[in-house]
Tab-separated table of C-alpha atoms in Angstrom:
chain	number	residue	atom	x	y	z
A	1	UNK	CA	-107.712	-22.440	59.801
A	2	UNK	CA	-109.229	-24.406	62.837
A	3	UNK	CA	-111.358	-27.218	63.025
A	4	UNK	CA	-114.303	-26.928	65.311
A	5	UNK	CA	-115.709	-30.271	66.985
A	6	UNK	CA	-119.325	-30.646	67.529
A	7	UNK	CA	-120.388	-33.356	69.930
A	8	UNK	CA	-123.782	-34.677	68.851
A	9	UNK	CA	-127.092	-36.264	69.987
A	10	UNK	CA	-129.921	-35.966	67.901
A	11	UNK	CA	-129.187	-32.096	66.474
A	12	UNK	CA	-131.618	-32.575	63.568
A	13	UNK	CA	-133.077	-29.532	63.908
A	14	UNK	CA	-129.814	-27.458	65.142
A	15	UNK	CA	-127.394	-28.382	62.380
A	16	UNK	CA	-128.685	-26.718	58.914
A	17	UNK	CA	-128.119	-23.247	60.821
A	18	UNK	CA	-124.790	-23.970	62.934
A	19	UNK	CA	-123.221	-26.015	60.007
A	20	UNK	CA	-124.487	-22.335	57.458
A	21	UNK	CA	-122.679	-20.257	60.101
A	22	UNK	CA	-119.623	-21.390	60.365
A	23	UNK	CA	-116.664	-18.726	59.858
A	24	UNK	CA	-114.932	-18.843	56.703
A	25	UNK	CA	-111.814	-21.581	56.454
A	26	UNK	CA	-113.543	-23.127	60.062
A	27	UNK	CA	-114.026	-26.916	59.027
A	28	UNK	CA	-116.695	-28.466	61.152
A	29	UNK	CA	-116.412	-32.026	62.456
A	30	UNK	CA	-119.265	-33.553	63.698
A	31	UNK	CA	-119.412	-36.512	66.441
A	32	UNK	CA	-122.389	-38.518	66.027
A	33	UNK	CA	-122.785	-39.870	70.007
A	34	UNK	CA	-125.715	-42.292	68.131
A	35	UNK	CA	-128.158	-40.184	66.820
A	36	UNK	CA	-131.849	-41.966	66.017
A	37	UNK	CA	-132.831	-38.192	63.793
A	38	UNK	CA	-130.847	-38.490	61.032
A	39	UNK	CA	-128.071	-35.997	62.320
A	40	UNK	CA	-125.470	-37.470	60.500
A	41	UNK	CA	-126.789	-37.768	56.917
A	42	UNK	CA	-127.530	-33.753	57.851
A	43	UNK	CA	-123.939	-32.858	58.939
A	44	UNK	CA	-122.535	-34.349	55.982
A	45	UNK	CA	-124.946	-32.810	53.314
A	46	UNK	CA	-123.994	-29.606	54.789
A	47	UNK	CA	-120.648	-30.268	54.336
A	48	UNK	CA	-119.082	-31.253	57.830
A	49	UNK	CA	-117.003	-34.661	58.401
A	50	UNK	CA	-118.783	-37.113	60.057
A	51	UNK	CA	-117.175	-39.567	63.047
A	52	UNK	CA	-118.845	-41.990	64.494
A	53	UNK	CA	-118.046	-41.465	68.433
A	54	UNK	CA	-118.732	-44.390	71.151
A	55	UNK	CA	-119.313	-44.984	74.016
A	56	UNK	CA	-122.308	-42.578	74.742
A	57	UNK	CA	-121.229	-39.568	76.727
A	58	UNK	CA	-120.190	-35.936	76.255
A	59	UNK	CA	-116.341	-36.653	76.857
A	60	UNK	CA	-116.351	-39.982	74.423
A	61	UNK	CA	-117.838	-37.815	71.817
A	62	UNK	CA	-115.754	-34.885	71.901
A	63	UNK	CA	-112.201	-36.832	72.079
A	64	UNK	CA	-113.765	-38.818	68.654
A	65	UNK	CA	-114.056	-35.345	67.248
A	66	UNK	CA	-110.265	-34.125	68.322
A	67	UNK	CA	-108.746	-37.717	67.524
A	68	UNK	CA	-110.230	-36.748	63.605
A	69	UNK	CA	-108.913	-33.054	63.766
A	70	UNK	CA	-105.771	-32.422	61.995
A	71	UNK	CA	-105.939	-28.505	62.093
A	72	UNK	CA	-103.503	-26.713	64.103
A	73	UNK	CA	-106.220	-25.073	66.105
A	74	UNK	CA	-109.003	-27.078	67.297
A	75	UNK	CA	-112.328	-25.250	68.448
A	76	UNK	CA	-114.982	-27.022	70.274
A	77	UNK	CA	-118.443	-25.825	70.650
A	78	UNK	CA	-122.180	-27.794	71.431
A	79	UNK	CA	-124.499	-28.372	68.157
A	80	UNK	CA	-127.507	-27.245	69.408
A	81	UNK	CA	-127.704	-23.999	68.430
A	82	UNK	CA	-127.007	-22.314	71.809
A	83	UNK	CA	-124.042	-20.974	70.539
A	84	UNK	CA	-123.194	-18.606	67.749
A	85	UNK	CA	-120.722	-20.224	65.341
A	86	UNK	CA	-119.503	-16.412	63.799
A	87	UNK	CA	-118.228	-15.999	67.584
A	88	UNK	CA	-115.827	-19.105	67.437
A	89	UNK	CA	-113.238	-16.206	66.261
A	90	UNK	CA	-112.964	-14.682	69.861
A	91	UNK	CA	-111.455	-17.965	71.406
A	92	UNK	CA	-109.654	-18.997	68.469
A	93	UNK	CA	-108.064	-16.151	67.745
A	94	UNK	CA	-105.506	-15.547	70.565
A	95	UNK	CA	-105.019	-19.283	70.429
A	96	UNK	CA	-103.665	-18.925	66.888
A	97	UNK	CA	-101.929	-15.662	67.988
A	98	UNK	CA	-99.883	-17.090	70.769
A	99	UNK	CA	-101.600	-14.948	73.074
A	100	UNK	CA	-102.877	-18.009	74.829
A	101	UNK	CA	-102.701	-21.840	75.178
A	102	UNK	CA	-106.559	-22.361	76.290
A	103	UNK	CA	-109.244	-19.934	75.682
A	104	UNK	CA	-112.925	-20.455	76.743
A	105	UNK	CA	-116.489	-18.983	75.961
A	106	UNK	CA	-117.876	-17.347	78.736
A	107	UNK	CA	-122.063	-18.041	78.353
A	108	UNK	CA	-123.687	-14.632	78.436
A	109	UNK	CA	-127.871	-15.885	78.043
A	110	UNK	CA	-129.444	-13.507	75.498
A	111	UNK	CA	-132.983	-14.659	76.439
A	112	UNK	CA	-134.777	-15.690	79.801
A	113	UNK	CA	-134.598	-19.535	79.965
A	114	UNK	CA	-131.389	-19.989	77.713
A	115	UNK	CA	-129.536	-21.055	80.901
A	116	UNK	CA	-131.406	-22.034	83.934
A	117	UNK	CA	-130.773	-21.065	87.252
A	118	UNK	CA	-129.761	-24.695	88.368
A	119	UNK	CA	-127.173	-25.385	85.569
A	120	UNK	CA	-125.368	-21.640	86.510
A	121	UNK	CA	-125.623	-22.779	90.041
A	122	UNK	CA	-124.145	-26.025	89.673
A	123	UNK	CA	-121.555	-24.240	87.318
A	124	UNK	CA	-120.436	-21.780	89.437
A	125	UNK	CA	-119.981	-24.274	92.229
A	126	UNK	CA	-117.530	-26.110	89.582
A	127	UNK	CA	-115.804	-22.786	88.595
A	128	UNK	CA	-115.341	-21.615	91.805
A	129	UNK	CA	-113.883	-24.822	92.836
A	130	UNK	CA	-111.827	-24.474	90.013
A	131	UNK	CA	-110.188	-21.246	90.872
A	132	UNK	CA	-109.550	-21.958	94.174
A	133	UNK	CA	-107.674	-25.292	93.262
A	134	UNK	CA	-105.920	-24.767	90.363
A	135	UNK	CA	-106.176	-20.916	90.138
A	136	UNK	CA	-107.485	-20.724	86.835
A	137	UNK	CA	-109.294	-17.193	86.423
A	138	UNK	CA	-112.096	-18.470	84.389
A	139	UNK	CA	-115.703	-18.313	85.656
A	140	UNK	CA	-117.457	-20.389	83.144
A	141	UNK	CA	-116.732	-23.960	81.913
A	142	UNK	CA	-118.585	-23.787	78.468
A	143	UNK	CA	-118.339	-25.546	75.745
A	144	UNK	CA	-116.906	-23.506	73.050
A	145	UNK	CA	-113.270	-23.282	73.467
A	146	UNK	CA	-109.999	-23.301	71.421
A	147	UNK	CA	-106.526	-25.049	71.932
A	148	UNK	CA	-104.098	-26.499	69.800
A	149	UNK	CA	-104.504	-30.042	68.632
A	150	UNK	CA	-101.060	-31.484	69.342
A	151	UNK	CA	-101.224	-30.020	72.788
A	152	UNK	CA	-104.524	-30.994	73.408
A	153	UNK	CA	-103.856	-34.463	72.624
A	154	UNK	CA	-101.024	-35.007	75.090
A	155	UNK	CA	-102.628	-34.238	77.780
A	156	UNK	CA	-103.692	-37.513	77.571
A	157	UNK	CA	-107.328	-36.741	78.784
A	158	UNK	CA	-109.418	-39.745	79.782
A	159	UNK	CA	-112.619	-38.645	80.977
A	160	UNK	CA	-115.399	-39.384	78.592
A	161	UNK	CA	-118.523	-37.982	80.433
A	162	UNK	CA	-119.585	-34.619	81.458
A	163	UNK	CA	-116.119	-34.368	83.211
A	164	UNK	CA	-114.263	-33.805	79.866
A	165	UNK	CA	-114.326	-30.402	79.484
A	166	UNK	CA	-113.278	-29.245	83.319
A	167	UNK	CA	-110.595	-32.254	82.842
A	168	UNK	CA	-109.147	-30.106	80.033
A	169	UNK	CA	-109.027	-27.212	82.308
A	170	UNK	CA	-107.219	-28.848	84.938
A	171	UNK	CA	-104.655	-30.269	83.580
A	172	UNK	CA	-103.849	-27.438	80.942
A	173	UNK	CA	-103.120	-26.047	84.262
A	174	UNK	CA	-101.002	-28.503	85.500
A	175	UNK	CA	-99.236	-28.379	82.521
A	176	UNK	CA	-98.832	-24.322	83.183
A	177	UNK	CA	-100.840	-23.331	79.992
A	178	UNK	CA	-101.888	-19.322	79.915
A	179	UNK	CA	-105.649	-19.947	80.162
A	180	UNK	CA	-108.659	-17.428	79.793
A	181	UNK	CA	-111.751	-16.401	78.826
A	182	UNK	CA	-113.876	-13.647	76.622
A	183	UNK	CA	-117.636	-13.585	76.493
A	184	UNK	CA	-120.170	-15.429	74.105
A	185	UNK	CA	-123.250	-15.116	73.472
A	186	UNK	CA	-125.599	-18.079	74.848
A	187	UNK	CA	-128.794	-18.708	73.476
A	188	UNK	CA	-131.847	-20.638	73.579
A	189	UNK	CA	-131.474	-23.981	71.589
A	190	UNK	CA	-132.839	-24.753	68.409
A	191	UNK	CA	-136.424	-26.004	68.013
A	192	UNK	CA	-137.399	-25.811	71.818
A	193	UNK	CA	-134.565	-28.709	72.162
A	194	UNK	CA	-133.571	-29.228	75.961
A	195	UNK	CA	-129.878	-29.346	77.145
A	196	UNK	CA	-128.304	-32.712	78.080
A	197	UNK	CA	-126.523	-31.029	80.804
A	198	UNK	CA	-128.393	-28.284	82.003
A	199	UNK	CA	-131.963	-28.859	80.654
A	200	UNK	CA	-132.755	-30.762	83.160
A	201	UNK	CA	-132.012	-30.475	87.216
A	202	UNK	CA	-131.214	-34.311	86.739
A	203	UNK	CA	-128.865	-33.413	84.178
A	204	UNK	CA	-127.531	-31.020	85.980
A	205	UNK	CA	-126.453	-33.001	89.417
A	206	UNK	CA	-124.664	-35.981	86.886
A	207	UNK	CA	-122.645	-33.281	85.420
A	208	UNK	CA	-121.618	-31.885	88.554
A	209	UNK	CA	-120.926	-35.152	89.928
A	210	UNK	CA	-118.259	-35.846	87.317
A	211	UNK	CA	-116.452	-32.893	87.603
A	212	UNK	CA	-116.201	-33.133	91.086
A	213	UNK	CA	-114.938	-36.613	90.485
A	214	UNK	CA	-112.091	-35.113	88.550
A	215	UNK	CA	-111.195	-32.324	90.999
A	216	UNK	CA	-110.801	-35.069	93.833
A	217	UNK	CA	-108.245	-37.108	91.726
């Protein structure tokens, strides 16, 4: 059964009801980025394995979490409580199934203010990008996504900011992996938290401006 990585900054308040949710056999591996809220001592009392993941930044974080993986299948999906963890079936599932190398959540909000209007602008502009240079049909570059771990791992990915995940993306299709996408749900965080991506229009513009970074190499 997969592992599922879980990049995380101070997700006190998130990680009691992602870390209860997870799917039965789905091992959860969280990446402390340097918490100052106790996150850690909480993943581990609910049962997930703890990394310690440095330098700050989305990227460093997640690659901690992948380097400690050892399931076949590797899931990836943010600790805040935007996501539903009972969904990570619908992208690992054709992974495991050979139906596809690289499958990605597609964010559907379920409640005004889950996903502001400047972090789906600035992710469209990355998507759209995206199709029209690597002519990948995916619409969304969310977090949650599947892959295999072995695969993953030599793509030799080097990003470790907000780049990380659209990095994947490109070169999985460079490397001619069948990539796609289903719909999942996308709530508001846990305990009125605030996105480090798209919380904040400032937040926003950095993560744009390292993606676009790695579509110009």
């Amino acid at each position: 059964m997969p592992d599922v990585v879980l990049p995380c900054l101070n997700e006190a308040a998130a990680l009691p009801w992602v870390l209860s949710r997870m799917p039965a056999g789905y091992h959860p591996i969280v990446a402390d980025n340097g918490s100052s809220d106790g996150s850690a001592a909480i993943a581990a009392a609910h049962g997930a394995t703890v990394v310690t993941a440095a330098p700050r930044g989305f990227g460093a974080a997640a690659h901690a979490g992948l380097s400690a993986a050892t399931a076949e299948v590797v899931c990836f999906m943010d600790a805040d409580g935007s996501f539903d963890p009972r969904q990570l079936p619908r992208v690992a599932d054709p992974v495991a199934a050979g139906e596809a190398d690289l499958f990605l959540g597609r964010r559907r909000p379920t409640a005004p203010g889950a996903w502001p209007l400047h972090g789906r602008a600035g992710n469209a502009v990355v998507a759209w990008r995206l199709r029209r240079a690597a002519g990948v049909p995916v619409h969304d570059l969310g977090p949650m996504r599947a892959a295999r771990r072995a695969a993953l791992l030599a793509l030799g990915l080097t990003d470790r900011g907000f780049g990380y995940p659209l990095e994947m993306v490109v070169r999985a299709a460079a490397a001619g992996w069948r990539v796609g996408e289903v719909d999942v749900d996308y709530a508001p965080r846990a305990a009125g938290g605030r996105s480090k991506v798209t919380g904040t229009v400032a937040g926003t513009l950095r993560a744009v401006r390292d993606m676009s970074r790695v579509l110009a190499r």
